[in-house]
């Protein structure tokens, strides 16, 4: 593997598991999709460089996830560990792919860099927003292999 | 009050995103394409639109765009597999007779010139290619590789009467090209700059003197041509007509606008938006048509369950609109003029 860009990233504690509520256990109640649920879908995505999750690196935080269940909108800000991180697009794509696969198709998913945390945030945001380019990436087997490795839970550190 | 835009029929054969559709010049047939790597040909059987053929062996990846030639004898398809296929229409059968290669990656759009002389294609590789069409469409020679854009080129269209080519790009600009009569070289004559994000699509009005563009910046822009020595005194560098943005329609769309179609029969403008809606705009009657045109929203309808990717007015039947969506559906709509 190539040299690590960020040799010594700060590592943070994982969030506690969410206790299930009575309504969630009741099959007859329709639960709206909320911030915590979306965060749970993406927090365990692996960092492409480190054997750590995006949550542990504070790339993802629940407070940077916004959901409007009624309008079918999900908005995620992610914070690259360093402002020149060359993996930022790949990380954003992994978040997007994970949510595309996991959420019902009625949701419009926006994945953007936390403002002010990356030197090319506008260019990366534009790429991640371009659904045609995202669709083409999904057909690129080499790229999808890398993305799938990031998304897969089996390689996750314990 | 009856809905101004009413669904005529919903067609559900595709799997996954339906990226594009194109009317046959007769208005009695259309082709659709998408993520499932197929082209489907539809035609009218009495009052219903029915699928006539599936062309499934042309491309190895998503088919992004399809276009019928103006003579109606040929169909071109472009794919993320970096190729363009040319299909011969023999009666009701379609046969792939040529595959055009040269683009380095995804081919995004294809258009036949109205004169029948040229085919244009554009790609993620930032280039626009002009292909010279030989007799009977048996040969396609590359006449030009135009590298004027600095990013992914999303769309190519031709002028409704002339061999003038227009392209729209991820670099936020629109460019125009023509063949230089002196040395037959294709040159970029105009760069139209005003959008602040990707220009997804463009459409001429019937005169070819006005162009509309739609963008990821959620706006539509109307561009007017000003000829050399125009009475408005607009500067025309290099003795080429100048194109100026004379109207911006903002505040109407909530998300990216993926396609726009300016009807040559009725003058109505339809848009395909990432907020699942189709909107219809009409030029206001009191509008100063040339220098400061104004347009009003006629109607807006929640048309699909997901992003609308493509809208096209039928070239023969006024008010008949086709739309395609990420939700796998194709829909046909009828626009009823307000009484």
PDB file of N, CA and C in Angstrom, chain A residues 71-74 96 100 104-110 122-141, chain B residues 17 19 35 61-62 64 80 106 108 124 151-152 154 170-172 197-198 200 216 218 254-256 258 274-276 305-307 309 326:
ATOM      1  N   UNK A  71     -40.352  14.959   3.088  1.00  0.00           N
ATOM      2  CA  UNK A  71     -39.940  15.402   1.758  1.00  0.00           C
ATOM      3  C   UNK A  71     -39.015  14.400   1.067  1.00  0.00           C
ATOM      4  N   UNK A  72     -38.595  13.370   1.817  1.00  0.00           N
ATOM      5  CA  UNK A  72     -37.700  12.364   1.243  1.00  0.00           C
ATOM      6  C   UNK A  72     -36.319  12.899   0.950  1.00  0.00           C
ATOM      7  N   UNK A  73     -35.770  13.644   1.913  1.00  0.00           N
ATOM      8  CA  UNK A  73     -34.444  14.224   1.712  1.00  0.00           C
ATOM      9  C   UNK A  73     -33.478  13.802   2.808  1.00  0.00           C
ATOM     10  N   UNK A  74     -32.287  13.402   2.391  1.00  0.00           N
ATOM     11  CA  UNK A  74     -31.222  13.072   3.348  1.00  0.00           C
ATOM     12  C   UNK A  74     -30.006  13.897   2.973  1.00  0.00           C
ATOM     13  N   UNK A  96     -22.399   7.756  -0.313  1.00  0.00           N
ATOM     14  CA  UNK A  96     -23.524   7.846  -1.249  1.00  0.00           C
ATOM     15  C   UNK A  96     -24.031   6.477  -1.683  1.00  0.00           C
ATOM     16  N   UNK A 100     -27.624   4.908  -1.123  1.00  0.00           N
ATOM     17  CA  UNK A 100     -28.427   4.550  -2.303  1.00  0.00           C
ATOM     18  C   UNK A 100     -28.949   3.127  -2.183  1.00  0.00           C
ATOM     19  N   UNK A 104     -34.904   3.706   0.939  1.00  0.00           N
ATOM     20  CA  UNK A 104     -35.907   3.557  -0.126  1.00  0.00           C
ATOM     21  C   UNK A 104     -35.625   4.554  -1.251  1.00  0.00           C
ATOM     22  N   UNK A 105     -35.975   4.192  -2.502  1.00  0.00           N
ATOM     23  CA  UNK A 105     -35.602   5.047  -3.641  1.00  0.00           C
ATOM     24  C   UNK A 105     -36.250   6.428  -3.628  1.00  0.00           C
ATOM     25  N   UNK A 106     -37.265   6.633  -2.770  1.00  0.00           N
ATOM     26  CA  UNK A 106     -37.903   7.947  -2.770  1.00  0.00           C
ATOM     27  C   UNK A 106     -36.992   9.025  -2.190  1.00  0.00           C
ATOM     28  N   UNK A 107     -35.924   8.609  -1.515  1.00  0.00           N
ATOM     29  CA  UNK A 107     -35.042   9.601  -0.895  1.00  0.00           C
ATOM     30  C   UNK A 107     -34.059  10.225  -1.878  1.00  0.00           C
ATOM     31  N   UNK A 108     -33.942  11.555  -1.790  1.00  0.00           N
ATOM     32  CA  UNK A 108     -32.915  12.292  -2.527  1.00  0.00           C
ATOM     33  C   UNK A 108     -31.736  12.425  -1.570  1.00  0.00           C
ATOM     34  N   UNK A 109     -30.595  11.917  -1.988  1.00  0.00           N
ATOM     35  CA  UNK A 109     -29.435  11.880  -1.092  1.00  0.00           C
ATOM     36  C   UNK A 109     -28.411  12.935  -1.509  1.00  0.00           C
ATOM     37  N   UNK A 110     -28.050  13.801  -0.572  1.00  0.00           N
ATOM     38  CA  UNK A 110     -26.980  14.762  -0.823  1.00  0.00           C
ATOM     39  C   UNK A 110     -25.823  14.462   0.119  1.00  0.00           C
ATOM     40  N   UNK A 122     -15.534  22.369  -3.286  1.00  0.00           N
ATOM     41  CA  UNK A 122     -16.532  22.634  -4.325  1.00  0.00           C
ATOM     42  C   UNK A 122     -16.458  21.614  -5.461  1.00  0.00           C
ATOM     43  N   UNK A 123     -15.231  21.324  -5.882  1.00  0.00           N
ATOM     44  CA  UNK A 123     -15.055  20.363  -6.978  1.00  0.00           C
ATOM     45  C   UNK A 123     -15.533  18.976  -6.558  1.00  0.00           C
ATOM     46  N   UNK A 124     -15.228  18.594  -5.336  1.00  0.00           N
ATOM     47  CA  UNK A 124     -15.638  17.262  -4.871  1.00  0.00           C
ATOM     48  C   UNK A 124     -17.151  17.194  -4.688  1.00  0.00           C
ATOM     49  N   UNK A 125     -17.728  18.258  -4.121  1.00  0.00           N
ATOM     50  CA  UNK A 125     -19.191  18.287  -3.965  1.00  0.00           C
ATOM     51  C   UNK A 125     -19.899  18.174  -5.307  1.00  0.00           C
ATOM     52  N   UNK A 126     -19.353  18.843  -6.317  1.00  0.00           N
ATOM     53  CA  UNK A 126     -19.976  18.819  -7.643  1.00  0.00           C
ATOM     54  C   UNK A 126     -19.946  17.412  -8.236  1.00  0.00           C
ATOM     55  N   UNK A 127     -18.800  16.743  -8.061  1.00  0.00           N
ATOM     56  CA  UNK A 127     -18.700  15.366  -8.569  1.00  0.00           C
ATOM     57  C   UNK A 127     -19.682  14.435  -7.875  1.00  0.00           C
ATOM     58  N   UNK A 128     -19.775  14.587  -6.556  1.00  0.00           N
ATOM     59  CA  UNK A 128     -20.655  13.697  -5.789  1.00  0.00           C
ATOM     60  C   UNK A 128     -22.121  13.976  -6.099  1.00  0.00           C
ATOM     61  N   UNK A 129     -22.435  15.195  -6.521  1.00  0.00           N
ATOM     62  CA  UNK A 129     -23.814  15.567  -6.817  1.00  0.00           C
ATOM     63  C   UNK A 129     -24.231  15.111  -8.220  1.00  0.00           C
ATOM     64  N   UNK A 130     -23.251  14.913  -9.101  1.00  0.00           N
ATOM     65  CA  UNK A 130     -23.539  14.601 -10.505  1.00  0.00           C
ATOM     66  C   UNK A 130     -24.003  13.149 -10.633  1.00  0.00           C
ATOM     67  N   UNK A 131     -25.313  12.953 -10.747  1.00  0.00           N
ATOM     68  CA  UNK A 131     -25.854  11.589 -10.696  1.00  0.00           C
ATOM     69  C   UNK A 131     -25.411  10.738 -11.881  1.00  0.00           C
ATOM     70  N   UNK A 132     -25.121  11.407 -12.986  1.00  0.00           N
ATOM     71  CA  UNK A 132     -24.678  10.679 -14.170  1.00  0.00           C
ATOM     72  C   UNK A 132     -23.286  10.089 -13.933  1.00  0.00           C
ATOM     73  N   UNK A 133     -22.416  10.897 -13.323  1.00  0.00           N
ATOM     74  CA  UNK A 133     -21.074  10.402 -13.034  1.00  0.00           C
ATOM     75  C   UNK A 133     -21.099   9.348 -11.933  1.00  0.00           C
ATOM     76  N   UNK A 134     -21.992   9.525 -10.958  1.00  0.00           N
ATOM     77  CA  UNK A 134     -22.128   8.506  -9.910  1.00  0.00           C
ATOM     78  C   UNK A 134     -22.625   7.201 -10.536  1.00  0.00           C
ATOM     79  N   UNK A 135     -23.599   7.318 -11.456  1.00  0.00           N
ATOM     80  CA  UNK A 135     -24.124   6.116 -12.128  1.00  0.00           C
ATOM     81  C   UNK A 135     -23.023   5.407 -12.924  1.00  0.00           C
ATOM     82  N   UNK A 136     -22.170   6.198 -13.571  1.00  0.00           N
ATOM     83  CA  UNK A 136     -21.074   5.592 -14.331  1.00  0.00           C
ATOM     84  C   UNK A 136     -20.074   4.916 -13.385  1.00  0.00           C
ATOM     85  N   UNK A 137     -19.828   5.518 -12.227  1.00  0.00           N
ATOM     86  CA  UNK A 137     -18.924   4.888 -11.246  1.00  0.00           C
ATOM     87  C   UNK A 137     -19.450   3.544 -10.788  1.00  0.00           C
ATOM     88  N   UNK A 138     -20.779   3.492 -10.625  1.00  0.00           N
ATOM     89  CA  UNK A 138     -21.379   2.243 -10.146  1.00  0.00           C
ATOM     90  C   UNK A 138     -21.164   1.096 -11.128  1.00  0.00           C
ATOM     91  N   UNK A 139     -20.885   1.446 -12.396  1.00  0.00           N
ATOM     92  CA  UNK A 139     -20.635   0.413 -13.414  1.00  0.00           C
ATOM     93  C   UNK A 139     -19.144   0.150 -13.600  1.00  0.00           C
ATOM     94  N   UNK A 140     -18.316   0.868 -12.856  1.00  0.00           N
ATOM     95  CA  UNK A 140     -16.871   0.688 -12.966  1.00  0.00           C
ATOM     96  C   UNK A 140     -16.434  -0.356 -11.940  1.00  0.00           C
ATOM     97  N   UNK A 141     -16.138  -1.560 -12.404  1.00  0.00           N
ATOM     98  CA  UNK A 141     -15.941  -2.672 -11.468  1.00  0.00           C
ATOM     99  C   UNK A 141     -14.739  -2.460 -10.548  1.00  0.00           C
TER     100      UNK A 141
ATOM    101  N   UNK B  17     -32.996   2.980 -14.197  1.00  0.00           N
ATOM    102  CA  UNK B  17     -33.162   4.335 -14.743  1.00  0.00           C
ATOM    103  C   UNK B  17     -33.458   4.310 -16.243  1.00  0.00           C
ATOM    104  N   UNK B  19     -32.912   6.734 -19.097  1.00  0.00           N
ATOM    105  CA  UNK B  19     -32.144   7.973 -19.258  1.00  0.00           C
ATOM    106  C   UNK B  19     -32.704   8.880 -20.352  1.00  0.00           C
ATOM    107  N   UNK B  35     -30.469   2.276 -18.114  1.00  0.00           N
ATOM    108  CA  UNK B  35     -29.511   1.543 -17.308  1.00  0.00           C
ATOM    109  C   UNK B  35     -29.514   0.050 -17.630  1.00  0.00           C
ATOM    110  N   UNK B  61     -22.701  -1.435 -21.499  1.00  0.00           N
ATOM    111  CA  UNK B  61     -23.003  -0.661 -20.295  1.00  0.00           C
ATOM    112  C   UNK B  61     -24.236   0.226 -20.551  1.00  0.00           C
ATOM    113  N   UNK B  62     -24.590   1.018 -19.538  1.00  0.00           N
ATOM    114  CA  UNK B  62     -25.749   1.919 -19.641  1.00  0.00           C
ATOM    115  C   UNK B  62     -25.828   2.597 -21.002  1.00  0.00           C
ATOM    116  N   UNK B  64     -27.005   5.806 -22.648  1.00  0.00           N
ATOM    117  CA  UNK B  64     -27.318   7.132 -22.109  1.00  0.00           C
ATOM    118  C   UNK B  64     -28.259   7.911 -23.015  1.00  0.00           C
ATOM    119  N   UNK B  80     -22.262   4.369 -21.933  1.00  0.00           N
ATOM    120  CA  UNK B  80     -21.138   4.500 -21.009  1.00  0.00           C
ATOM    121  C   UNK B  80     -19.986   3.570 -21.430  1.00  0.00           C
ATOM    122  N   UNK B 106     -17.232   7.364 -21.277  1.00  0.00           N
ATOM    123  CA  UNK B 106     -18.672   7.446 -21.472  1.00  0.00           C
ATOM    124  C   UNK B 106     -19.087   8.458 -22.550  1.00  0.00           C
ATOM    125  N   UNK B 108     -22.031  10.663 -23.834  1.00  0.00           N
ATOM    126  CA  UNK B 108     -23.184  11.198 -23.108  1.00  0.00           C
ATOM    127  C   UNK B 108     -24.357  11.558 -24.006  1.00  0.00           C
ATOM    128  N   UNK B 124     -17.575  12.152 -21.633  1.00  0.00           N
ATOM    129  CA  UNK B 124     -16.893  12.437 -20.379  1.00  0.00           C
ATOM    130  C   UNK B 124     -15.441  12.839 -20.640  1.00  0.00           C
ATOM    131  N   UNK B 151     -14.239  20.275 -19.348  1.00  0.00           N
ATOM    132  CA  UNK B 151     -14.802  19.211 -18.521  1.00  0.00           C
ATOM    133  C   UNK B 151     -15.765  18.372 -19.357  1.00  0.00           C
ATOM    134  N   UNK B 152     -16.168  17.240 -18.746  1.00  0.00           N
ATOM    135  CA  UNK B 152     -17.262  16.376 -19.181  1.00  0.00           C
ATOM    136  C   UNK B 152     -18.308  17.139 -20.032  1.00  0.00           C
ATOM    137  N   UNK B 154     -21.963  17.174 -21.631  1.00  0.00           N
ATOM    138  CA  UNK B 154     -23.210  16.489 -21.312  1.00  0.00           C
ATOM    139  C   UNK B 154     -24.154  16.340 -22.497  1.00  0.00           C
ATOM    140  N   UNK B 170     -20.216  20.202 -18.134  1.00  0.00           N
ATOM    141  CA  UNK B 170     -19.933  20.236 -16.681  1.00  0.00           C
ATOM    142  C   UNK B 170     -19.071  21.448 -16.343  1.00  0.00           C
ATOM    143  N   UNK B 171     -18.434  22.049 -17.358  1.00  0.00           N
ATOM    144  CA  UNK B 171     -17.632  23.255 -17.093  1.00  0.00           C
ATOM    145  C   UNK B 171     -18.503  24.522 -17.057  1.00  0.00           C
ATOM    146  N   UNK B 172     -19.828  24.354 -16.989  1.00  0.00           N
ATOM    147  CA  UNK B 172     -20.827  25.421 -16.837  1.00  0.00           C
ATOM    148  C   UNK B 172     -21.084  26.219 -18.118  1.00  0.00           C
ATOM    149  N   UNK B 197     -23.314  26.346 -12.674  1.00  0.00           N
ATOM    150  CA  UNK B 197     -22.995  24.923 -12.492  1.00  0.00           C
ATOM    151  C   UNK B 197     -23.259  24.194 -13.811  1.00  0.00           C
ATOM    152  N   UNK B 198     -23.100  22.865 -13.775  1.00  0.00           N
ATOM    153  CA  UNK B 198     -23.258  22.024 -14.967  1.00  0.00           C
ATOM    154  C   UNK B 198     -24.458  22.423 -15.828  1.00  0.00           C
ATOM    155  N   UNK B 200     -26.919  20.903 -18.210  1.00  0.00           N
ATOM    156  CA  UNK B 200     -27.325  19.534 -18.551  1.00  0.00           C
ATOM    157  C   UNK B 200     -27.899  19.421 -19.959  1.00  0.00           C
ATOM    158  N   UNK B 216     -27.655  22.564 -13.435  1.00  0.00           N
ATOM    159  CA  UNK B 216     -27.567  22.121 -12.047  1.00  0.00           C
ATOM    160  C   UNK B 216     -27.702  23.314 -11.095  1.00  0.00           C
ATOM    161  N   UNK B 218     -30.173  25.118 -11.002  1.00  0.00           N
ATOM    162  CA  UNK B 218     -31.631  25.223 -10.829  1.00  0.00           C
ATOM    163  C   UNK B 218     -32.273  26.344 -11.655  1.00  0.00           C
ATOM    164  N   UNK B 254     -36.586  23.301  -7.802  1.00  0.00           N
ATOM    165  CA  UNK B 254     -35.980  23.082  -6.497  1.00  0.00           C
ATOM    166  C   UNK B 254     -34.702  22.259  -6.568  1.00  0.00           C
ATOM    167  N   UNK B 255     -34.466  21.624  -7.685  1.00  0.00           N
ATOM    168  CA  UNK B 255     -33.261  20.807  -7.827  1.00  0.00           C
ATOM    169  C   UNK B 255     -32.718  20.944  -9.240  1.00  0.00           C
ATOM    170  N   UNK B 256     -31.651  20.184  -9.537  1.00  0.00           N
ATOM    171  CA  UNK B 256     -31.058  20.182 -10.871  1.00  0.00           C
ATOM    172  C   UNK B 256     -32.122  20.013 -11.947  1.00  0.00           C
ATOM    173  N   UNK B 258     -32.573  18.522 -15.493  1.00  0.00           N
ATOM    174  CA  UNK B 258     -31.809  17.585 -16.317  1.00  0.00           C
ATOM    175  C   UNK B 258     -32.110  17.696 -17.803  1.00  0.00           C
ATOM    176  N   UNK B 274     -34.929  17.231 -11.103  1.00  0.00           N
ATOM    177  CA  UNK B 274     -34.547  16.279 -10.056  1.00  0.00           C
ATOM    178  C   UNK B 274     -35.514  16.281  -8.881  1.00  0.00           C
ATOM    179  N   UNK B 275     -36.497  17.178  -8.879  1.00  0.00           N
ATOM    180  CA  UNK B 275     -37.521  17.148  -7.825  1.00  0.00           C
ATOM    181  C   UNK B 275     -38.760  16.368  -8.264  1.00  0.00           C
ATOM    182  N   UNK B 276     -38.619  15.566  -9.332  1.00  0.00           N
ATOM    183  CA  UNK B 276     -39.651  14.648  -9.844  1.00  0.00           C
ATOM    184  C   UNK B 276     -40.771  15.348 -10.624  1.00  0.00           C
ATOM    185  N   UNK B 305     -41.968   9.177  -9.650  1.00  0.00           N
ATOM    186  CA  UNK B 305     -41.609   8.911  -8.261  1.00  0.00           C
ATOM    187  C   UNK B 305     -40.161   9.275  -7.969  1.00  0.00           C
ATOM    188  N   UNK B 306     -39.357   9.414  -9.015  1.00  0.00           N
ATOM    189  CA  UNK B 306     -37.963   9.813  -8.840  1.00  0.00           C
ATOM    190  C   UNK B 306     -37.617  10.866  -9.903  1.00  0.00           C
ATOM    191  N   UNK B 307     -36.315  11.228  -9.959  1.00  0.00           N
ATOM    192  CA  UNK B 307     -35.852  12.266 -10.888  1.00  0.00           C
ATOM    193  C   UNK B 307     -36.427  12.070 -12.297  1.00  0.00           C
ATOM    194  N   UNK B 309     -35.576  12.539 -16.062  1.00  0.00           N
ATOM    195  CA  UNK B 309     -34.306  12.674 -16.798  1.00  0.00           C
ATOM    196  C   UNK B 309     -34.451  13.328 -18.159  1.00  0.00           C
ATOM    197  N   UNK B 326     -35.829   8.064 -13.405  1.00  0.00           N
ATOM    198  CA  UNK B 326     -35.081   7.082 -12.617  1.00  0.00           C
ATOM    199  C   UNK B 326     -36.001   5.986 -12.071  1.00  0.00           C
TER     200      UNK B 326
END
